[in-house]
Amino acid sequence: MKISVIIPTFSRAEMLPRAIRSVLDQAGVDVEAVVVNDNPPGSPERERTRQAVQEIGDARILYRENEKNLGGSLTRNRGILASSGEYISFLDDDDYYRPGKLKEQLAFTQGGGFDLTFMDCEIQDEKGRTLDVRTHPLPEAPGQQTLLRAHLISPLTPTMTYMFRREALLRLGLFDNRPVSQEYMLMLRAIEGGLKIGYLARPLSVQIVHSGERISFGANKIEGEKRLLQEKMRYRHLLTRAQAREMQCRFRCVACYVALKRREYPRAIGYGLQAVFLTPASALRLFREKHRMLRAKL
């Protein structure tokens, strides 16, 4: 069974080879690395990215270039449609897989008859120091309501931990074209769509927090998170009062962190105070997590 790993890339030619090699070095599986160059035509970054792929020189790389800058969602979708694997996974150009990630996840996915599986994720700084491990208090085969509640409170992301059966992903309808929260909405649609979803509590993907600005700190991030909170509030009836307050607290902590990164200090203070008012214990825990990320980027 072939696994296609979709790698959208933009302005990270120097980091991209590590991501690609972490896919090609996966033992015991048939892999295809689908690299989609989203840098604008004629730009130096497009050429540097093309050269970085050519220097690897592996026939298992399927390389595509967008006719114009499309953004993360549409670039991933193009990679999915160009791929040939029976299973689809994802990787960002600045992150990487641990050895054995794909083999272990494929065995788990096939063994459980799952349409989609997700895993834990290790978060590192640029020097390779572990900052956090995103894990979830879930069984291997959680039910729909359990998954939905968990996703509302603490997102079952990032996409680098996902593995889809190709047919199930195509039936689901791929990524929405939105500036933020694409992966959140994809998982939400998968849960609501009744896909059989499994959880493997193994941190075999590594997400890097680095000094370069990510899309997640862009000008649209807070407004996007506001819209996402509005989506989540439609499911408030499924949560306890404490869970609903924690969900709202998380939004304000994220907004506070983004405002700090953008040096919008009065706005950051306002969001921080709102978070503490909602649930002091959760706010303190989330602020500590964000503080570790912030220190890693200074």
Coordinates of C-alpha atoms in Angstrom, one line a residue:
M1 CA 0.0 0.0 0.0
K2 CA 1.5 3.3 -1.1
I3 CA 1.4 6.3 1.3
S4 CA 1.5 9.8 -0.3
V5 CA 2.8 12.6 2.0
I6 CA 1.7 16.0 0.9
I7 CA 4.3 18.7 1.5
P8 CA 3.2 22.3 0.6
T9 CA 6.2 24.7 0.6
F10 CA 6.5 28.4 0.6
S11 CA 9.7 30.4 1.3
R12 CA 11.5 27.6 3.2
A13 CA 13.9 26.1 0.6
E14 CA 16.6 25.7 3.2
M15 CA 14.3 23.7 5.6
L16 CA 12.5 21.7 2.9
P17 CA 15.1 19.0 2.4
R18 CA 14.9 17.8 6.0
A19 CA 11.2 17.3 5.7
I20 CA 11.5 15.4 2.4
R21 CA 14.2 13.2 3.6
S22 CA 12.3 12.3 6.8
V23 CA 9.6 10.9 4.4
L24 CA 11.9 9.1 2.0
D25 CA 13.8 7.6 4.9
Q26 CA 10.7 5.9 6.3
A27 CA 11.5 2.1 6.3
G28 CA 9.1 -0.7 5.5
V29 CA 6.6 1.4 3.5
D30 CA 6.0 2.4 -0.1
V31 CA 6.1 6.2 0.0
E32 CA 5.6 9.1 -2.3
A33 CA 6.6 12.6 -1.3
V34 CA 4.3 15.1 -3.1
V35 CA 6.0 18.5 -3.0
V36 CA 4.0 21.5 -4.2
N37 CA 5.9 24.8 -4.7
D38 CA 3.6 27.7 -3.7
N39 CA 6.2 30.4 -4.3
P40 CA 5.2 33.0 -6.9
P41 CA 6.4 32.4 -10.5
G42 CA 9.6 34.1 -11.2
S43 CA 10.6 34.6 -7.6
P44 CA 14.0 33.6 -6.2
E45 CA 12.3 31.4 -3.7
R46 CA 10.6 29.4 -6.4
E47 CA 13.9 28.7 -8.0
R48 CA 15.7 27.9 -4.8
T49 CA 12.9 25.5 -3.9
R50 CA 13.1 23.8 -7.3
Q51 CA 16.8 23.4 -6.9
A52 CA 16.5 22.0 -3.4
V53 CA 14.2 19.2 -4.7
Q54 CA 16.3 18.5 -7.7
E55 CA 19.4 18.1 -5.6
I56 CA 17.7 15.3 -3.6
G57 CA 17.2 13.5 -6.9
D58 CA 14.8 10.7 -5.8
A59 CA 12.2 9.2 -8.1
R60 CA 9.8 8.9 -5.2
I61 CA 9.4 12.7 -5.2
L62 CA 6.4 14.0 -7.2
Y63 CA 7.1 17.7 -7.7
R64 CA 4.5 20.3 -8.8
E65 CA 4.5 24.1 -9.1
N66 CA 1.4 26.3 -8.6
E67 CA 0.7 28.8 -11.4
K68 CA 0.2 31.4 -8.7
N69 CA 0.4 31.6 -4.9
L70 CA -2.6 29.7 -3.6
G71 CA -2.0 29.4 0.1
G72 CA -1.9 26.3 2.3
S73 CA -5.3 24.9 1.8
L74 CA -5.5 24.9 -2.0
T75 CA -1.8 23.8 -2.2
R76 CA -2.5 20.8 -0.1
N77 CA -5.6 20.0 -2.2
R78 CA -3.5 20.2 -5.4
G79 CA -1.0 17.8 -3.9
I80 CA -3.8 15.3 -2.8
L81 CA -5.3 15.3 -6.3
A82 CA -1.9 14.8 -7.9
S83 CA -0.9 11.9 -5.6
S84 CA -1.4 8.2 -6.2
G85 CA -1.2 6.7 -2.7
E86 CA -4.0 4.6 -1.2
Y87 CA -3.3 6.5 2.0
I88 CA -2.6 10.2 2.5
S89 CA -0.6 12.0 5.1
F90 CA 0.8 15.5 5.5
L91 CA 3.9 17.4 6.5
D92 CA 4.8 21.0 6.5
D93 CA 8.1 22.1 5.0
D94 CA 9.8 23.1 8.3
D95 CA 8.8 20.0 10.2
Y96 CA 9.7 16.3 10.1
Y97 CA 8.8 12.7 10.9
R98 CA 10.5 10.4 13.3
P99 CA 11.7 7.1 11.9
G100 CA 9.0 4.5 11.8
K101 CA 6.1 7.0 11.8
L102 CA 4.4 5.9 8.6
K103 CA 4.9 2.2 9.1
E104 CA 3.5 2.2 12.6
Q105 CA 0.6 4.5 11.7
L106 CA -0.3 2.5 8.6
A107 CA -0.4 -0.8 10.6
F108 CA -2.6 0.9 13.2
T109 CA -4.9 2.4 10.5
Q110 CA -5.3 -0.9 8.6
G111 CA -5.6 -3.0 11.7
G112 CA -8.4 -1.0 13.1
G113 CA -10.2 -0.5 9.7
F114 CA -10.0 3.3 10.3
D115 CA -10.8 5.9 7.7
L116 CA -8.6 8.4 9.5
T117 CA -6.1 8.2 12.3
F118 CA -4.2 10.9 14.2
M119 CA -1.2 10.8 16.6
D120 CA 0.6 12.8 19.2
C121 CA 3.0 15.5 18.2
E122 CA 6.3 16.6 19.7
I123 CA 7.1 20.3 19.6
Q124 CA 10.7 21.4 19.4
D125 CA 12.7 24.7 19.2
E126 CA 15.3 25.3 16.5
K127 CA 18.0 23.7 18.6
G128 CA 16.1 20.4 18.9
R129 CA 15.0 20.9 22.4
T130 CA 11.6 19.4 23.3
L131 CA 9.1 22.1 24.4
D132 CA 6.0 20.1 24.7
V133 CA 4.2 16.9 23.5
R134 CA 0.6 17.3 22.3
T135 CA -1.3 14.3 23.6
H136 CA -4.9 13.6 24.2
P137 CA -6.8 11.6 27.0
L138 CA -8.6 9.4 24.5
P139 CA -9.0 5.7 23.8
E140 CA -7.7 4.1 20.5
A141 CA -11.2 4.1 19.0
P142 CA -13.1 7.0 20.5
G143 CA -16.8 7.5 19.6
Q144 CA -18.1 10.4 17.7
Q145 CA -19.3 12.4 20.7
T146 CA -16.1 11.8 22.6
L147 CA -14.1 13.0 19.6
L148 CA -16.3 16.1 19.1
R149 CA -16.0 17.2 22.7
A150 CA -12.2 16.6 22.7
H151 CA -11.8 18.6 19.4
L152 CA -13.9 21.5 20.8
I153 CA -11.8 21.8 23.9
S154 CA -8.3 21.0 22.7
P155 CA -7.9 20.7 18.8
L156 CA -7.0 17.2 17.4
T157 CA -4.3 18.7 15.2
P158 CA -1.9 19.3 13.4
T159 CA -2.3 17.7 10.0
M160 CA 1.2 16.1 10.1
T161 CA -0.3 13.6 12.6
Y162 CA -3.1 12.6 10.2
M163 CA -3.4 9.6 7.9
F164 CA -6.4 9.2 5.7
R165 CA -7.7 6.5 3.5
R166 CA -7.6 8.2 0.1
E167 CA -11.2 7.3 -0.7
A168 CA -12.5 8.6 2.6
L169 CA -10.6 11.9 2.2
L170 CA -11.9 12.5 -1.3
R171 CA -15.4 11.7 -0.2
L172 CA -15.0 14.2 2.7
G173 CA -14.2 17.0 0.3
L174 CA -10.5 18.0 1.1
F175 CA -9.5 21.3 2.8
D176 CA -11.7 24.4 2.9
N177 CA -10.1 27.5 1.4
R178 CA -9.8 29.6 4.5
P179 CA -6.9 31.7 5.9
V180 CA -6.7 29.9 9.2
S181 CA -8.0 26.7 11.0
Q182 CA -8.1 24.6 7.8
E183 CA -6.9 21.5 9.7
Y184 CA -9.4 22.1 12.5
M185 CA -12.3 22.3 10.1
L186 CA -11.2 19.2 8.2
M187 CA -11.1 17.1 11.4
L188 CA -14.5 18.6 12.4
R189 CA -16.0 17.6 9.1
A190 CA -14.5 14.1 9.5
I191 CA -16.0 13.7 12.9
E192 CA -19.4 15.0 11.8
G193 CA -19.3 13.0 8.6
G194 CA -19.1 9.7 10.5
L195 CA -15.6 8.6 9.5
K196 CA -14.2 5.8 11.6
I197 CA -11.4 7.6 13.4
G198 CA -8.6 6.1 15.5
Y199 CA -6.1 7.7 17.9
L200 CA -2.5 6.4 18.3
A201 CA -0.8 7.9 21.3
R202 CA 2.7 8.0 19.8
P203 CA 4.7 11.3 19.2
L204 CA 6.4 10.4 15.9
S205 CA 5.9 13.8 14.2
V206 CA 8.0 16.8 15.2
Q207 CA 6.7 20.4 14.8
I208 CA 9.4 23.1 14.9
V209 CA 8.8 26.5 16.6
H210 CA 11.3 28.8 15.0
S211 CA 12.1 32.5 14.7
G212 CA 10.7 32.9 11.2
E213 CA 7.1 34.1 11.1
R214 CA 4.5 31.4 10.5
I215 CA 1.1 32.0 9.0
S216 CA -0.3 31.3 12.5
F217 CA 1.0 34.7 13.6
G218 CA -0.2 36.7 10.6
A219 CA -2.7 39.6 10.7
N220 CA -5.7 37.4 10.0
K221 CA -5.0 35.0 12.9
I222 CA -7.1 36.6 15.6
E223 CA -10.1 37.3 13.4
G224 CA -9.9 33.7 12.1
E225 CA -9.8 32.4 15.6
K226 CA -12.9 34.5 16.4
R227 CA -14.8 32.9 13.6
L228 CA -13.6 29.5 14.7
L229 CA -14.9 30.2 18.2
Q230 CA -18.3 31.1 16.7
E231 CA -18.3 27.7 14.9
K232 CA -17.5 25.9 18.1
M233 CA -20.2 27.7 20.1
R234 CA -22.8 25.9 17.9
Y235 CA -21.8 22.8 19.9
R236 CA -21.9 24.4 23.3
H237 CA -24.8 22.2 24.4
L238 CA -22.5 19.1 24.2
L239 CA -20.2 20.6 26.9
T240 CA -20.4 21.1 30.6
R241 CA -20.3 24.7 31.8
A242 CA -16.6 24.3 32.8
Q243 CA -15.7 22.8 29.4
A244 CA -17.4 25.7 27.6
R245 CA -15.5 28.2 29.7
E246 CA -12.2 26.4 28.9
M247 CA -13.0 26.4 25.2
Q248 CA -13.5 30.2 25.4
C249 CA -10.4 30.6 27.6
R250 CA -8.3 28.8 25.0
F251 CA -9.3 31.3 22.3
R252 CA -8.4 34.3 24.5
C253 CA -5.0 32.7 25.4
V254 CA -4.2 32.2 21.7
A255 CA -5.4 35.7 20.9
C256 CA -3.2 37.1 23.7
Y257 CA -0.2 35.2 22.4
V258 CA -0.7 36.4 18.8
A259 CA -1.2 40.0 20.0
L260 CA 2.1 39.8 22.0
K261 CA 3.9 38.4 18.9
R262 CA 2.6 41.4 16.9
R263 CA 3.5 43.8 19.7
E264 CA -0.1 44.8 20.2
Y265 CA 0.3 45.1 23.9
P266 CA -3.0 46.7 25.1
R267 CA -4.9 44.1 23.1
A268 CA -2.8 41.3 24.5
I269 CA -3.5 42.5 28.1
G270 CA -7.2 42.6 27.4
Y271 CA -7.3 39.1 26.1
G272 CA -5.2 37.8 28.9
L273 CA -7.4 39.3 31.6
Q274 CA -10.5 37.8 29.9
A275 CA -8.9 34.4 29.9
V276 CA -8.0 34.6 33.6
F277 CA -11.6 35.7 34.4
L278 CA -13.1 32.7 32.5
T279 CA -11.0 30.0 34.2
P280 CA -7.8 31.0 36.1
A281 CA -6.3 27.4 36.3
S282 CA -6.7 26.8 32.5
A283 CA -5.4 30.2 31.7
L284 CA -2.3 29.7 33.8
R285 CA -1.6 26.3 32.2
L286 CA -2.1 27.7 28.7
F287 CA 0.0 30.8 29.3
R288 CA 2.8 28.6 30.5
E289 CA 2.6 26.6 27.3
K290 CA 2.6 29.7 25.2
H291 CA 5.4 31.2 27.3
R292 CA 7.7 28.2 26.5
M293 CA 6.9 28.8 22.8
L294 CA 7.6 32.5 23.0
R295 CA 10.9 32.0 24.8
A296 CA 12.0 29.5 22.1
K297 CA 11.5 32.1 19.4
L298 CA 13.4 35.0 21.1

